[in-house]
mmCIF file of N, CA and C in Angstrom:
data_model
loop_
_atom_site.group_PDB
_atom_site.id
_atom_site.type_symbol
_atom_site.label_atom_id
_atom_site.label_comp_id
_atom_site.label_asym_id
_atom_site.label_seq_id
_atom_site.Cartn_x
_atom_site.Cartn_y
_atom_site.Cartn_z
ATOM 1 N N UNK A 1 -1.976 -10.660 3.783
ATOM 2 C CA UNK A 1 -0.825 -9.885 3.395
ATOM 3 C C UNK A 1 -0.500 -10.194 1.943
ATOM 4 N N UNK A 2 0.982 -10.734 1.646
ATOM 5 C CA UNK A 2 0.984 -11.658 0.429
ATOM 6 C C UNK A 2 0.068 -12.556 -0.620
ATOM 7 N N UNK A 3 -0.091 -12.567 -1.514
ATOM 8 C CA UNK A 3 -1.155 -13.591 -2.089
ATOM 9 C C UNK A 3 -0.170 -13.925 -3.236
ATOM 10 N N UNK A 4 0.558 -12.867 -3.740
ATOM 11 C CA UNK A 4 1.836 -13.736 -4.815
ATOM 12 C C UNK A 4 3.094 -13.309 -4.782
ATOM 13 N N UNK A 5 4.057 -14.827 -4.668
ATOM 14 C CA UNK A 5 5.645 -14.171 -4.924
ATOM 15 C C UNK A 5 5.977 -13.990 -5.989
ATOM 16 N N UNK A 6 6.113 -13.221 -6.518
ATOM 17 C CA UNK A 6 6.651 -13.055 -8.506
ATOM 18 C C UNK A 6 7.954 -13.404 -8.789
ATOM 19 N N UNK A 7 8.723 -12.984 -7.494
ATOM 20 C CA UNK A 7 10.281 -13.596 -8.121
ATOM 21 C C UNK A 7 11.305 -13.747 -6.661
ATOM 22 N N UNK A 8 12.202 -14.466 -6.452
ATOM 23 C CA UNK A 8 13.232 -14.094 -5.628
ATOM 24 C C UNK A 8 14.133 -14.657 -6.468
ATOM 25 N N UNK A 9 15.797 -14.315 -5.571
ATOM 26 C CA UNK A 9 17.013 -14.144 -6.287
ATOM 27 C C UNK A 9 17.777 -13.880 -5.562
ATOM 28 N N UNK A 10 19.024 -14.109 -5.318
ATOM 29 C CA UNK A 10 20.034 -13.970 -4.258
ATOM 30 C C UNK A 10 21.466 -13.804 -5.388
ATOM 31 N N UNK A 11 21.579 -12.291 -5.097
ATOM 32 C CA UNK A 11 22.940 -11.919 -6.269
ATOM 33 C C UNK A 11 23.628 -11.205 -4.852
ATOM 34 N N UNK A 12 25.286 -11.676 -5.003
ATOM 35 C CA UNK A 12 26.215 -10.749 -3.925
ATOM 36 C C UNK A 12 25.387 -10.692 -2.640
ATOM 37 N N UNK A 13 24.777 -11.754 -1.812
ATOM 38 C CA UNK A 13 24.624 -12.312 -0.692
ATOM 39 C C UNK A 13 23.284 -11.374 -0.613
ATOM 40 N N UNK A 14 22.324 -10.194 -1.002
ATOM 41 C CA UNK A 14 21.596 -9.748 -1.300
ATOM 42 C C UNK A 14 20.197 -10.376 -2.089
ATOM 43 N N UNK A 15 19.434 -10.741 -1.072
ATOM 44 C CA UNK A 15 18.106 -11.600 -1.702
ATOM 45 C C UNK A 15 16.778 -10.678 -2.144
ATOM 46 N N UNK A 16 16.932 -10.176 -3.472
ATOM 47 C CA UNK A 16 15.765 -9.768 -4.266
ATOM 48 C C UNK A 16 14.220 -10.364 -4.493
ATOM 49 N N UNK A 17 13.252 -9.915 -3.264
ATOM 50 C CA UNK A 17 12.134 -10.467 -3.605
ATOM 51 C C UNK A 17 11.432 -9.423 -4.068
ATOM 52 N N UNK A 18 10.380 -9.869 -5.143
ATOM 53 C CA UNK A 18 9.459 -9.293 -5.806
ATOM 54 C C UNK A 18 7.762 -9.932 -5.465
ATOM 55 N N UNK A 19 7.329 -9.319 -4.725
ATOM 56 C CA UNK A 19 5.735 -9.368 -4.366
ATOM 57 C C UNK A 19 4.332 -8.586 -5.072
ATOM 58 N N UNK A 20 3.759 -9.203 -4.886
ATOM 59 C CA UNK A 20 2.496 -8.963 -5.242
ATOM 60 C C UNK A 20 2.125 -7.377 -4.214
ATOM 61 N N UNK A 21 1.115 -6.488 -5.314
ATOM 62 C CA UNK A 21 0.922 -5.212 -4.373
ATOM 63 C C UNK A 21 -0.098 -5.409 -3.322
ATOM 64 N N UNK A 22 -0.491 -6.781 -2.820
ATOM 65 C CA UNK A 22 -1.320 -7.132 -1.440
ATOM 66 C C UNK A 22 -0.407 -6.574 -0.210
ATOM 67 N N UNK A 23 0.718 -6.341 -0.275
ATOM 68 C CA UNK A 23 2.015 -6.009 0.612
ATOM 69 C C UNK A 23 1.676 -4.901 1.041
ATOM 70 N N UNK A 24 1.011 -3.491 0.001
ATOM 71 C CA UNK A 24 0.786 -2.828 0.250
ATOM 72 C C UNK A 24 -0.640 -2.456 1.523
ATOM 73 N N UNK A 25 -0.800 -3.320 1.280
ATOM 74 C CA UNK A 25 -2.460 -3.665 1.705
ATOM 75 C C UNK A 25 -2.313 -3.864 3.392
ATOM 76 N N UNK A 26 -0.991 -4.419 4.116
ATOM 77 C CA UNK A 26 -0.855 -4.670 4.979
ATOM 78 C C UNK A 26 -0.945 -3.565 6.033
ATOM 79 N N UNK A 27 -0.927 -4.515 7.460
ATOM 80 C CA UNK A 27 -2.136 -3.452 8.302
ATOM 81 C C UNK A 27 -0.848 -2.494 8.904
ATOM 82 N N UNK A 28 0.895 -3.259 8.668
ATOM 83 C CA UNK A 28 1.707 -2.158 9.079
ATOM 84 C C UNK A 28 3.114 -2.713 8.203
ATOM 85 N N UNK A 29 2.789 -2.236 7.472
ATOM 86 C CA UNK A 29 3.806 -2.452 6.037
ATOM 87 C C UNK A 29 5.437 -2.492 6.847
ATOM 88 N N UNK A 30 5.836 -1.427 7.414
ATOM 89 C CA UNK A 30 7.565 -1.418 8.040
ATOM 90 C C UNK A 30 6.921 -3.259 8.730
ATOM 91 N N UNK A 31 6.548 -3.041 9.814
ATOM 92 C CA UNK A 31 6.560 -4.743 10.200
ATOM 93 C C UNK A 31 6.359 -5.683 9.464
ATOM 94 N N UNK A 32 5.797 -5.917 8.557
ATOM 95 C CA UNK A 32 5.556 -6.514 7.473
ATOM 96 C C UNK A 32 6.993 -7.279 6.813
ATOM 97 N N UNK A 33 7.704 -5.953 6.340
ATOM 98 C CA UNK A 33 9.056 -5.721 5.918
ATOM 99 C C UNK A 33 9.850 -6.025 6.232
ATOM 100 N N UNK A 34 10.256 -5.795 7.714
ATOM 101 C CA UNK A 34 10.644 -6.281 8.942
ATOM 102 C C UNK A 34 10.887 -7.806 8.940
ATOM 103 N N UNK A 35 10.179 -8.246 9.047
ATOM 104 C CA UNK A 35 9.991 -9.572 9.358
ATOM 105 C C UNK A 35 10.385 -10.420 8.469
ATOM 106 N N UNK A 36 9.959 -10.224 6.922
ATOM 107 C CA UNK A 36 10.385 -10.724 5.886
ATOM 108 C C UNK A 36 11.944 -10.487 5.860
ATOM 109 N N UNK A 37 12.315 -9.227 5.880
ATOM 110 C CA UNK A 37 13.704 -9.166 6.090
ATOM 111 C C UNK A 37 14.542 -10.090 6.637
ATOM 112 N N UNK A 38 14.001 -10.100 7.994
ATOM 113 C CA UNK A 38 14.920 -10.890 9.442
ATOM 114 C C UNK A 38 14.895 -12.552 8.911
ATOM 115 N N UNK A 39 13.836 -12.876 8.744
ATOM 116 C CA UNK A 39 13.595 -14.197 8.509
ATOM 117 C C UNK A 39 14.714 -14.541 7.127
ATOM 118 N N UNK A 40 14.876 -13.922 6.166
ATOM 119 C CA UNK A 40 15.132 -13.926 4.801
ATOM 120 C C UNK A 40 16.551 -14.108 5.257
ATOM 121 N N UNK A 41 16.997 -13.119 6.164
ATOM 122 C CA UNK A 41 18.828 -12.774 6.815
ATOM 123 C C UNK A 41 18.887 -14.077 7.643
ATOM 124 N N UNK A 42 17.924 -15.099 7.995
ATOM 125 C CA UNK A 42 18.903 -16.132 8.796
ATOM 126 C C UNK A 42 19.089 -17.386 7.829
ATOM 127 N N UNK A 43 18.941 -17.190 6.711
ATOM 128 C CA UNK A 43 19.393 -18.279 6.020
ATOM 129 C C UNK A 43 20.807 -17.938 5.530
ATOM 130 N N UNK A 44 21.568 -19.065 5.215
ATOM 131 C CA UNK A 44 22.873 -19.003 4.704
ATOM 132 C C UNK A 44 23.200 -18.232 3.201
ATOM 133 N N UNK A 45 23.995 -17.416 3.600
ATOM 134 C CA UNK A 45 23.974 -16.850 1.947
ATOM 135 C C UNK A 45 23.255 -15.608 2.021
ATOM 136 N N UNK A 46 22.898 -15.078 2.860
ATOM 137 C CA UNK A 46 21.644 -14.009 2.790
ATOM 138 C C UNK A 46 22.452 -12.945 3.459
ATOM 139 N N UNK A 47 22.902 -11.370 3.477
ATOM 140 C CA UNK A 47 22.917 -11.091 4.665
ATOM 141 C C UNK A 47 22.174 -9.612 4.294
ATOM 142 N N UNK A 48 21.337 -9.426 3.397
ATOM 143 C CA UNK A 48 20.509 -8.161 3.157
ATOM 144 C C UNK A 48 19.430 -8.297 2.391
ATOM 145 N N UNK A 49 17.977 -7.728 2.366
ATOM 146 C CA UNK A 49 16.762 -7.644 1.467
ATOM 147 C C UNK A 49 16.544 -6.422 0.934
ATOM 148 N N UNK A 50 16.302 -6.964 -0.577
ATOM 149 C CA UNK A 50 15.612 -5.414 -1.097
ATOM 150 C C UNK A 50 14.457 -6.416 -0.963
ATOM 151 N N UNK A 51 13.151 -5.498 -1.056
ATOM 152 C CA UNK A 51 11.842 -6.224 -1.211
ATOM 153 C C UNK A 51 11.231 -4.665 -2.725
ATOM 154 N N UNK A 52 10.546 -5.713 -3.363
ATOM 155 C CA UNK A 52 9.884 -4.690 -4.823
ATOM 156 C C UNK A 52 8.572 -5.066 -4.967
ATOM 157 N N UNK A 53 7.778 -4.437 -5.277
ATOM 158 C CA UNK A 53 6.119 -4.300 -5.106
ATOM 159 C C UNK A 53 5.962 -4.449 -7.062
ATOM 160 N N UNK A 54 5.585 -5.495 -8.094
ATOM 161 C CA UNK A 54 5.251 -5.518 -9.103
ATOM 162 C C UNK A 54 6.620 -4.784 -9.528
ATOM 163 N N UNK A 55 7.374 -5.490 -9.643
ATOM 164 C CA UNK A 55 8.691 -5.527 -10.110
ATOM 165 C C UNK A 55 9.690 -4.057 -9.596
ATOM 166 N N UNK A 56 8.934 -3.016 -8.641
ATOM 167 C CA UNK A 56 9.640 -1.706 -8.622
ATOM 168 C C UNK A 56 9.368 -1.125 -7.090
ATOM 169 N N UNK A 57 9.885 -0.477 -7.210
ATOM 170 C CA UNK A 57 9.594 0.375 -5.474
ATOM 171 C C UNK A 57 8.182 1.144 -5.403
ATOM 172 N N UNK A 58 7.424 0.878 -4.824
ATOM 173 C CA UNK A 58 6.291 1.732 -5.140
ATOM 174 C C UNK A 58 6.500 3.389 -4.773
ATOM 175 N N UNK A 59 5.902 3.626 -5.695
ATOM 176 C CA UNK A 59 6.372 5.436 -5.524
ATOM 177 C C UNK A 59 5.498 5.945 -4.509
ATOM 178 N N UNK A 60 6.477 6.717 -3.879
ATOM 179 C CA UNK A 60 5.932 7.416 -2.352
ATOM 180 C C UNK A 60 6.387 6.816 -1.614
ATOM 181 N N UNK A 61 7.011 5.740 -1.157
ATOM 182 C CA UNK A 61 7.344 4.914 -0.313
ATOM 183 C C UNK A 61 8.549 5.028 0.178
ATOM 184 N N UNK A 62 9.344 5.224 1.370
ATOM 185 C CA UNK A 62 10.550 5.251 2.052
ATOM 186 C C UNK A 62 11.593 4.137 1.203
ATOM 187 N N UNK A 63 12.883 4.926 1.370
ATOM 188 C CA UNK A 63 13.917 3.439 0.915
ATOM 189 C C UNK A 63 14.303 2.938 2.517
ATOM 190 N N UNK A 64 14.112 3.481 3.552
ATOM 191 C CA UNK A 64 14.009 2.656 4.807
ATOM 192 C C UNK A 64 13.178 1.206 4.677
ATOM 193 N N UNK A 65 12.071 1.323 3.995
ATOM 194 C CA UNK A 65 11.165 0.341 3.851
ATOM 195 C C UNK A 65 11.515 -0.363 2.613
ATOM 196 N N UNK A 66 11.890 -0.266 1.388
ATOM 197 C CA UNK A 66 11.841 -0.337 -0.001
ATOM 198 C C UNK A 66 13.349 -0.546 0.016
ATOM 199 N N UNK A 67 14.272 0.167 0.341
ATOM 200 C CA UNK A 67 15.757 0.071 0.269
ATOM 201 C C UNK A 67 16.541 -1.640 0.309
ATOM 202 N N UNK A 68 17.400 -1.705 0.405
ATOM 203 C CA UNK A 68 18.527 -2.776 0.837
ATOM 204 C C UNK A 68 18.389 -2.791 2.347
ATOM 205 N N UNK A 69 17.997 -3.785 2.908
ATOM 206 C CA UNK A 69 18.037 -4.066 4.394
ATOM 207 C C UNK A 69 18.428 -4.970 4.896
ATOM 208 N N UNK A 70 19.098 -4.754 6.641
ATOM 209 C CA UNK A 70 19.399 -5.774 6.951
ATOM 210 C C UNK A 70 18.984 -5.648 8.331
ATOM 211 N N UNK A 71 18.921 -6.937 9.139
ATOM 212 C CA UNK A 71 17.744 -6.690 10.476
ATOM 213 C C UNK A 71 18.652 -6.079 11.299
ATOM 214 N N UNK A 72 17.873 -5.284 12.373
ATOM 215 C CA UNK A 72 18.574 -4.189 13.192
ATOM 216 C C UNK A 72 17.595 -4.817 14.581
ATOM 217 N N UNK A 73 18.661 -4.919 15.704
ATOM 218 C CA UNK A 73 18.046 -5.558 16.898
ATOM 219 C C UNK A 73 17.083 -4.104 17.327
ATOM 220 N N UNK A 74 16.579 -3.539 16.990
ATOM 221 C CA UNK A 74 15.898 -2.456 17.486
ATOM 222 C C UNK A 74 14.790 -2.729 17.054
ATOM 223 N N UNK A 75 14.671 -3.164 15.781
ATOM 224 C CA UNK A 75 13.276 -3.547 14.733
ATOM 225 C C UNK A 75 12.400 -4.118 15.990
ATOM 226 N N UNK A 76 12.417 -5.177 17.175
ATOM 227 C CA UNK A 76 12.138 -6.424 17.589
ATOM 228 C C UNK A 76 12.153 -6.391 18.983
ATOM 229 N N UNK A 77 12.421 -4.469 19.498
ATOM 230 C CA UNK A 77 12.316 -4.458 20.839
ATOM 231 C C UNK A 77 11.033 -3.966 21.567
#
């Protein structure tokens, strides 16, 4: 999946990670996303993820996936 983190950042309880485009590469990118999300939301201080592909949203890509997120018990059923 991942091979580099380029940046994270936590501004207004909102944790900004910036990844490498291997993300893209993944075999189901929303789960992918998902997961990073949920995991990211149980630390203190956290309660939403943007995730950015080489510093930006990759074009074509959903803001469901790309957007501000926060885990939804549905993601995990």
């Amino acid at each position: 999946m991942c091979k580099s983190l380029h940046s994270i950042r936590v501004e207004k309880r909102i944790c900004h990670v910036d990844l490498s485009a291997e993300l893209l590469d993944s075999d189901d990118l929303t789960w992918a996303v998902r997961v990073i999300t949920a995991s990211l939301c149980t630390l203190d201080g956290i309660s939403a993820v943007r995730i950015t592909v080489d510093g930006a949203v990759p074009e074509g890509y959903s803001h469901q996936i790309f957007g501000v997120l926060t885990p939804k018990d549905a993601w995990f059923l």
